[in-house]
């Protein structure tokens, strides 16, 4: 259904509902009591007008964005977001997330790097919050030194809720640069204490790739056995996997690692 159709249909339904409520006292109580009723409850009409005005204003202000989304005009949407962020200085949470997603859709990592610089200059407190998204160019490139510096900076400023995935990304960069011993402490912490089962599985998988000593390997195998008790097969993990894929763009881009970790956790026969 087209965006314009949804907009006018929504307004029509809201208006019809209001008229129904407004005229119902007339049919039930009669004209005289209807005037008394609305004389005492006039604020309901004001609330309705405010409600519909706020919603319509939101849709009208974002009309161009919704139209571009409807047409799947990703280059046009990217240009629109660049205008909002860089020209009009509207660095909002929605614009940041959409800018990263559309940049990936048009396969232009430089636009994410530019966004990182803008946030660093104008919204530095947001750098850690969006670190896993803004760090995607480092994860996909082979510029390990800058990637290490970026994720280390994010970790130094991160709030507790943002730390686990930033630690995993940092460990991934370290492993990609063959710094296995440096990566191990982060993966060990994530594998033993993190609550997110997908992140735990990815951490255990990368931990296994570090080829740790036998004592460390025994500890990891114990954690793997505990994980399999909670999620005995991939089907039991499916809902969480789907949610992670839809909410975490980093996991979606590194889906091959997620697939490999599933094979490692459940064995080739289950893959």
Tab-separated table of C-alpha atoms in Angstrom:
chain	number	residue	atom	x	y	z
A	1	UNK	CA	0.000	0.000	0.000
A	2	UNK	CA	1.363	3.423	-0.987
A	3	UNK	CA	2.437	5.865	1.681
A	4	UNK	CA	-0.051	8.548	0.545
A	5	UNK	CA	-2.890	6.019	0.700
A	6	UNK	CA	-1.916	5.034	4.240
A	7	UNK	CA	-1.727	8.678	5.286
A	8	UNK	CA	-5.166	9.637	4.000
A	9	UNK	CA	-6.749	6.363	5.115
A	10	UNK	CA	-5.369	6.869	8.616
A	11	UNK	CA	-6.750	10.406	8.775
A	12	UNK	CA	-10.111	9.208	7.460
A	13	UNK	CA	-10.390	6.504	10.109
A	14	UNK	CA	-9.417	8.900	12.914
A	15	UNK	CA	-11.883	11.540	11.697
A	16	UNK	CA	-14.699	8.997	11.346
A	17	UNK	CA	-14.019	7.683	14.863
A	18	UNK	CA	-14.119	11.183	16.302
A	19	UNK	CA	-17.367	12.063	14.510
A	20	UNK	CA	-18.917	8.822	15.723
A	21	UNK	CA	-17.999	9.627	19.318
A	22	UNK	CA	-19.035	13.257	18.918
A	23	UNK	CA	-22.480	12.454	17.458
A	24	UNK	CA	-23.296	9.442	19.611
A	25	UNK	CA	-24.688	11.549	22.517
A	26	UNK	CA	-27.005	13.218	19.997
A	27	UNK	CA	-28.650	9.908	19.101
A	28	UNK	CA	-28.648	8.543	22.658
A	29	UNK	CA	-29.396	11.622	24.763
A	30	UNK	CA	-30.887	14.126	22.321
A	31	UNK	CA	-29.811	17.595	21.295
A	32	UNK	CA	-30.206	19.362	24.629
A	33	UNK	CA	-28.150	16.864	26.620
A	34	UNK	CA	-25.552	16.692	23.829
A	35	UNK	CA	-24.803	20.394	24.331
A	36	UNK	CA	-24.478	19.811	28.073
A	37	UNK	CA	-22.249	16.787	27.514
A	38	UNK	CA	-19.831	18.637	25.235
A	39	UNK	CA	-19.969	21.694	27.448
A	40	UNK	CA	-18.505	19.590	30.235
A	41	UNK	CA	-16.185	17.465	28.066
A	42	UNK	CA	-14.890	20.010	25.550
A	43	UNK	CA	-11.318	19.018	26.421
A	44	UNK	CA	-11.823	15.698	24.576
A	45	UNK	CA	-12.096	17.597	21.302
A	46	UNK	CA	-8.948	19.560	22.145
A	47	UNK	CA	-7.054	16.323	22.895
A	48	UNK	CA	-8.199	14.869	19.584
A	49	UNK	CA	-7.097	17.947	17.637
A	50	UNK	CA	-3.705	17.934	19.343
A	51	UNK	CA	-3.286	14.200	18.686
A	52	UNK	CA	-4.104	14.382	14.988
A	53	UNK	CA	-2.064	17.598	14.559
A	54	UNK	CA	1.059	16.080	16.084
A	55	UNK	CA	0.807	12.922	13.975
A	56	UNK	CA	0.066	14.776	10.744
A	57	UNK	CA	2.890	17.223	11.410
A	58	UNK	CA	5.292	14.324	11.900
A	59	UNK	CA	4.220	12.694	8.640
A	60	UNK	CA	4.364	15.958	6.691
A	61	UNK	CA	7.828	16.875	8.006
A	62	UNK	CA	9.124	13.404	7.056
A	63	UNK	CA	7.082	13.099	3.853
A	64	UNK	CA	10.122	13.097	1.579
A	65	UNK	CA	11.901	10.451	3.637
A	66	UNK	CA	8.871	8.135	3.655
A	67	UNK	CA	8.417	8.636	-0.096
A	68	UNK	CA	12.053	7.701	-0.773
A	69	UNK	CA	11.700	4.624	1.436
A	70	UNK	CA	8.551	3.614	-0.405
A	71	UNK	CA	10.299	3.877	-3.775
A	72	UNK	CA	13.415	2.148	-2.377
A	73	UNK	CA	15.446	5.028	-3.762
A	74	UNK	CA	18.518	4.358	-1.655
A	75	UNK	CA	20.846	6.856	-3.365
A	76	UNK	CA	18.123	9.503	-3.026
A	77	UNK	CA	17.578	8.585	0.626
A	78	UNK	CA	21.321	8.760	1.267
A	79	UNK	CA	21.480	12.224	-0.260
A	80	UNK	CA	18.457	13.307	1.801
A	81	UNK	CA	20.046	12.054	5.042
A	82	UNK	CA	23.333	13.764	4.197
A	83	UNK	CA	21.449	17.025	3.790
A	84	UNK	CA	19.707	16.511	7.128
A	85	UNK	CA	22.868	15.576	9.015
A	86	UNK	CA	25.562	17.781	7.460
A	87	UNK	CA	23.677	20.797	6.110
A	88	UNK	CA	20.822	21.137	8.604
A	89	UNK	CA	22.822	19.694	11.518
A	90	UNK	CA	20.018	17.291	12.452
A	91	UNK	CA	22.120	14.542	14.022
A	92	UNK	CA	19.335	12.449	15.498
A	93	UNK	CA	19.377	8.816	16.575
A	94	UNK	CA	17.058	7.908	13.703
A	95	UNK	CA	19.173	9.720	11.124
A	96	UNK	CA	22.367	8.073	12.363
A	97	UNK	CA	20.920	4.567	12.161
A	98	UNK	CA	19.329	5.173	8.772
A	99	UNK	CA	22.512	6.725	7.402
A	100	UNK	CA	24.526	3.634	8.289
A	101	UNK	CA	21.920	1.290	6.821
A	102	UNK	CA	21.521	3.202	3.559
A	103	UNK	CA	25.292	3.583	3.197
A	104	UNK	CA	25.619	-0.177	3.394
A	105	UNK	CA	22.753	-0.614	0.920
A	106	UNK	CA	24.583	1.537	-1.653
A	107	UNK	CA	27.883	-0.177	-0.700
A	108	UNK	CA	29.646	3.022	0.288
A	109	UNK	CA	31.650	2.615	3.476
A	110	UNK	CA	33.186	6.070	3.055
A	111	UNK	CA	29.830	7.582	4.006
A	112	UNK	CA	29.952	5.721	7.333
A	113	UNK	CA	33.487	6.988	7.899
A	114	UNK	CA	32.289	10.534	7.223
A	115	UNK	CA	29.434	10.036	9.675
A	116	UNK	CA	31.909	8.845	12.300
A	117	UNK	CA	33.917	12.058	11.916
A	118	UNK	CA	30.760	14.176	12.192
A	119	UNK	CA	29.644	12.401	15.369
A	120	UNK	CA	33.148	12.639	16.785
A	121	UNK	CA	33.069	16.412	16.269
A	122	UNK	CA	29.427	17.219	17.077
A	123	UNK	CA	28.090	14.345	19.243
A	124	UNK	CA	31.127	12.735	20.794
A	125	UNK	CA	29.087	11.142	23.593
A	126	UNK	CA	27.323	9.068	20.921
A	127	UNK	CA	30.517	7.522	19.564
A	128	UNK	CA	30.442	4.511	21.901
A	129	UNK	CA	26.691	4.072	21.628
A	130	UNK	CA	26.965	3.637	17.860
A	131	UNK	CA	30.483	2.218	17.929
A	132	UNK	CA	29.568	-1.180	16.486
A	133	UNK	CA	27.762	0.483	13.561
A	134	UNK	CA	30.339	3.201	12.920
A	135	UNK	CA	33.117	0.623	13.250
A	136	UNK	CA	31.818	-1.497	10.362
A	137	UNK	CA	34.377	-0.074	7.874
A	138	UNK	CA	37.164	-1.188	10.222
A	139	UNK	CA	35.689	-4.685	10.582
A	140	UNK	CA	35.377	-5.116	6.815
A	141	UNK	CA	38.713	-3.555	5.882
A	142	UNK	CA	42.247	-4.593	6.742
A	143	UNK	CA	43.189	-1.363	8.460
A	144	UNK	CA	43.754	-3.052	11.784
A	145	UNK	CA	45.662	-0.262	13.530
A	146	UNK	CA	42.919	2.338	13.047
A	147	UNK	CA	40.313	-0.293	13.895
A	148	UNK	CA	42.057	-1.097	17.181
A	149	UNK	CA	42.343	2.566	18.059
A	150	UNK	CA	38.675	3.199	17.244
A	151	UNK	CA	37.222	0.344	19.287
A	152	UNK	CA	39.605	0.964	22.156
A	153	UNK	CA	38.449	4.579	22.241
A	154	UNK	CA	34.824	3.466	22.240
A	155	UNK	CA	35.465	0.999	25.058
A	156	UNK	CA	37.114	3.677	27.175
A	157	UNK	CA	33.933	5.794	26.965
A	158	UNK	CA	31.268	3.076	26.709
A	159	UNK	CA	28.360	2.601	29.054
A	160	UNK	CA	27.896	-0.931	30.454
A	161	UNK	CA	25.097	-1.777	28.034
A	162	UNK	CA	27.247	-0.954	24.994
A	163	UNK	CA	30.428	-2.655	26.199
A	164	UNK	CA	29.909	-6.368	25.314
A	165	UNK	CA	29.515	-5.990	21.543
A	166	UNK	CA	32.305	-3.407	21.441
A	167	UNK	CA	34.575	-5.894	23.224
A	168	UNK	CA	33.700	-8.569	20.692
A	169	UNK	CA	34.417	-6.239	17.768
A	170	UNK	CA	37.723	-5.265	19.353
A	171	UNK	CA	38.640	-8.918	19.861
A	172	UNK	CA	37.674	-9.636	16.242
A	173	UNK	CA	40.058	-6.916	15.064
A	174	UNK	CA	42.837	-8.331	17.249
A	175	UNK	CA	42.328	-11.863	15.919
A	176	UNK	CA	42.259	-10.570	12.347
A	177	UNK	CA	45.678	-9.065	13.059
A	178	UNK	CA	46.891	-12.353	14.629
A	179	UNK	CA	47.065	-10.799	18.120
A	180	UNK	CA	45.514	-13.884	19.639
A	181	UNK	CA	46.825	-13.564	23.185
A	182	UNK	CA	45.532	-10.003	23.448
A	183	UNK	CA	42.108	-11.050	22.189
A	184	UNK	CA	41.701	-13.994	24.549
A	185	UNK	CA	40.871	-12.090	27.806
A	186	UNK	CA	37.984	-10.261	26.120
A	187	UNK	CA	36.596	-13.451	24.602
A	188	UNK	CA	36.970	-15.329	27.879
A	189	UNK	CA	34.986	-12.661	29.729
A	190	UNK	CA	32.252	-12.600	27.101
A	191	UNK	CA	32.077	-16.369	26.827
A	192	UNK	CA	31.643	-16.857	30.568
A	193	UNK	CA	29.542	-13.890	31.690
A	194	UNK	CA	27.571	-12.331	28.844
A	195	UNK	CA	23.795	-12.929	28.871
A	196	UNK	CA	23.222	-12.632	25.119
A	197	UNK	CA	23.422	-16.241	23.813
A	198	UNK	CA	24.360	-15.170	20.275
A	199	UNK	CA	27.206	-13.013	21.544
A	200	UNK	CA	28.294	-15.794	23.883
A	201	UNK	CA	28.357	-18.322	21.045
A	202	UNK	CA	30.335	-15.973	18.789
A	203	UNK	CA	32.776	-15.316	21.623
A	204	UNK	CA	33.311	-19.008	22.335
A	205	UNK	CA	33.814	-19.648	18.626
A	206	UNK	CA	36.457	-16.930	18.296
A	207	UNK	CA	38.019	-18.109	21.550
A	208	UNK	CA	38.384	-21.557	20.021
A	209	UNK	CA	40.098	-20.017	17.005
A	210	UNK	CA	42.827	-18.580	19.236
A	211	UNK	CA	44.101	-22.141	19.783
A	212	UNK	CA	44.425	-21.639	23.539
A	213	UNK	CA	46.310	-24.023	25.763
A	214	UNK	CA	44.707	-27.216	27.089
A	215	UNK	CA	43.722	-25.665	30.435
A	216	UNK	CA	41.961	-22.771	28.721
A	217	UNK	CA	40.416	-25.135	26.192
A	218	UNK	CA	38.918	-27.286	28.975
A	219	UNK	CA	37.266	-24.227	30.491
A	220	UNK	CA	35.868	-23.223	27.107
A	221	UNK	CA	34.537	-26.724	26.448
A	222	UNK	CA	32.730	-26.608	29.777
A	223	UNK	CA	31.061	-23.345	28.756
A	224	UNK	CA	30.155	-24.876	25.419
A	225	UNK	CA	28.494	-27.832	27.167
A	226	UNK	CA	26.500	-25.446	29.380
A	227	UNK	CA	25.397	-23.531	26.307
A	228	UNK	CA	24.178	-26.715	24.625
A	229	UNK	CA	22.157	-27.598	27.712
A	230	UNK	CA	20.306	-24.295	27.398
A	231	UNK	CA	19.993	-24.514	23.612
A	232	UNK	CA	20.216	-28.189	22.623
A	233	UNK	CA	19.700	-27.496	18.906
A	234	UNK	CA	19.650	-24.589	16.468
A	235	UNK	CA	15.870	-24.517	16.450
A	236	UNK	CA	15.825	-23.605	20.144
A	237	UNK	CA	18.053	-20.642	19.300
A	238	UNK	CA	16.205	-19.612	16.137
A	239	UNK	CA	14.004	-16.847	17.593
A	240	UNK	CA	16.974	-15.148	19.267
A	241	UNK	CA	19.052	-15.518	16.100
A	242	UNK	CA	16.376	-13.860	13.989
A	243	UNK	CA	16.034	-11.008	16.467
A	244	UNK	CA	19.795	-10.464	16.525
A	245	UNK	CA	20.010	-10.460	12.738
A	246	UNK	CA	17.242	-7.869	12.489
A	247	UNK	CA	18.540	-5.602	15.267
A	248	UNK	CA	22.302	-5.897	14.891
A	249	UNK	CA	23.632	-4.784	11.511
A	250	UNK	CA	27.151	-5.936	12.456
A	251	UNK	CA	26.019	-9.545	12.874
A	252	UNK	CA	24.099	-9.346	9.611
A	253	UNK	CA	27.207	-8.232	7.739
A	254	UNK	CA	29.362	-10.877	9.405
A	255	UNK	CA	26.760	-13.587	8.850
A	256	UNK	CA	29.412	-16.002	7.563
A	257	UNK	CA	31.038	-15.954	11.018
A	258	UNK	CA	27.658	-16.545	12.617
A	259	UNK	CA	27.063	-19.505	10.293
A	260	UNK	CA	30.513	-20.894	11.101
A	261	UNK	CA	29.914	-20.513	14.820
A	262	UNK	CA	26.622	-22.418	14.505
A	263	UNK	CA	28.377	-25.243	12.675
A	264	UNK	CA	31.087	-25.275	15.307
A	265	UNK	CA	28.565	-25.276	18.189
A	266	UNK	CA	26.208	-27.911	16.791
A	267	UNK	CA	28.453	-29.859	14.425
A	268	UNK	CA	28.498	-30.141	10.637
A	269	UNK	CA	25.681	-32.698	10.617
A	270	UNK	CA	23.322	-30.121	12.147
A	271	UNK	CA	24.470	-27.252	9.940
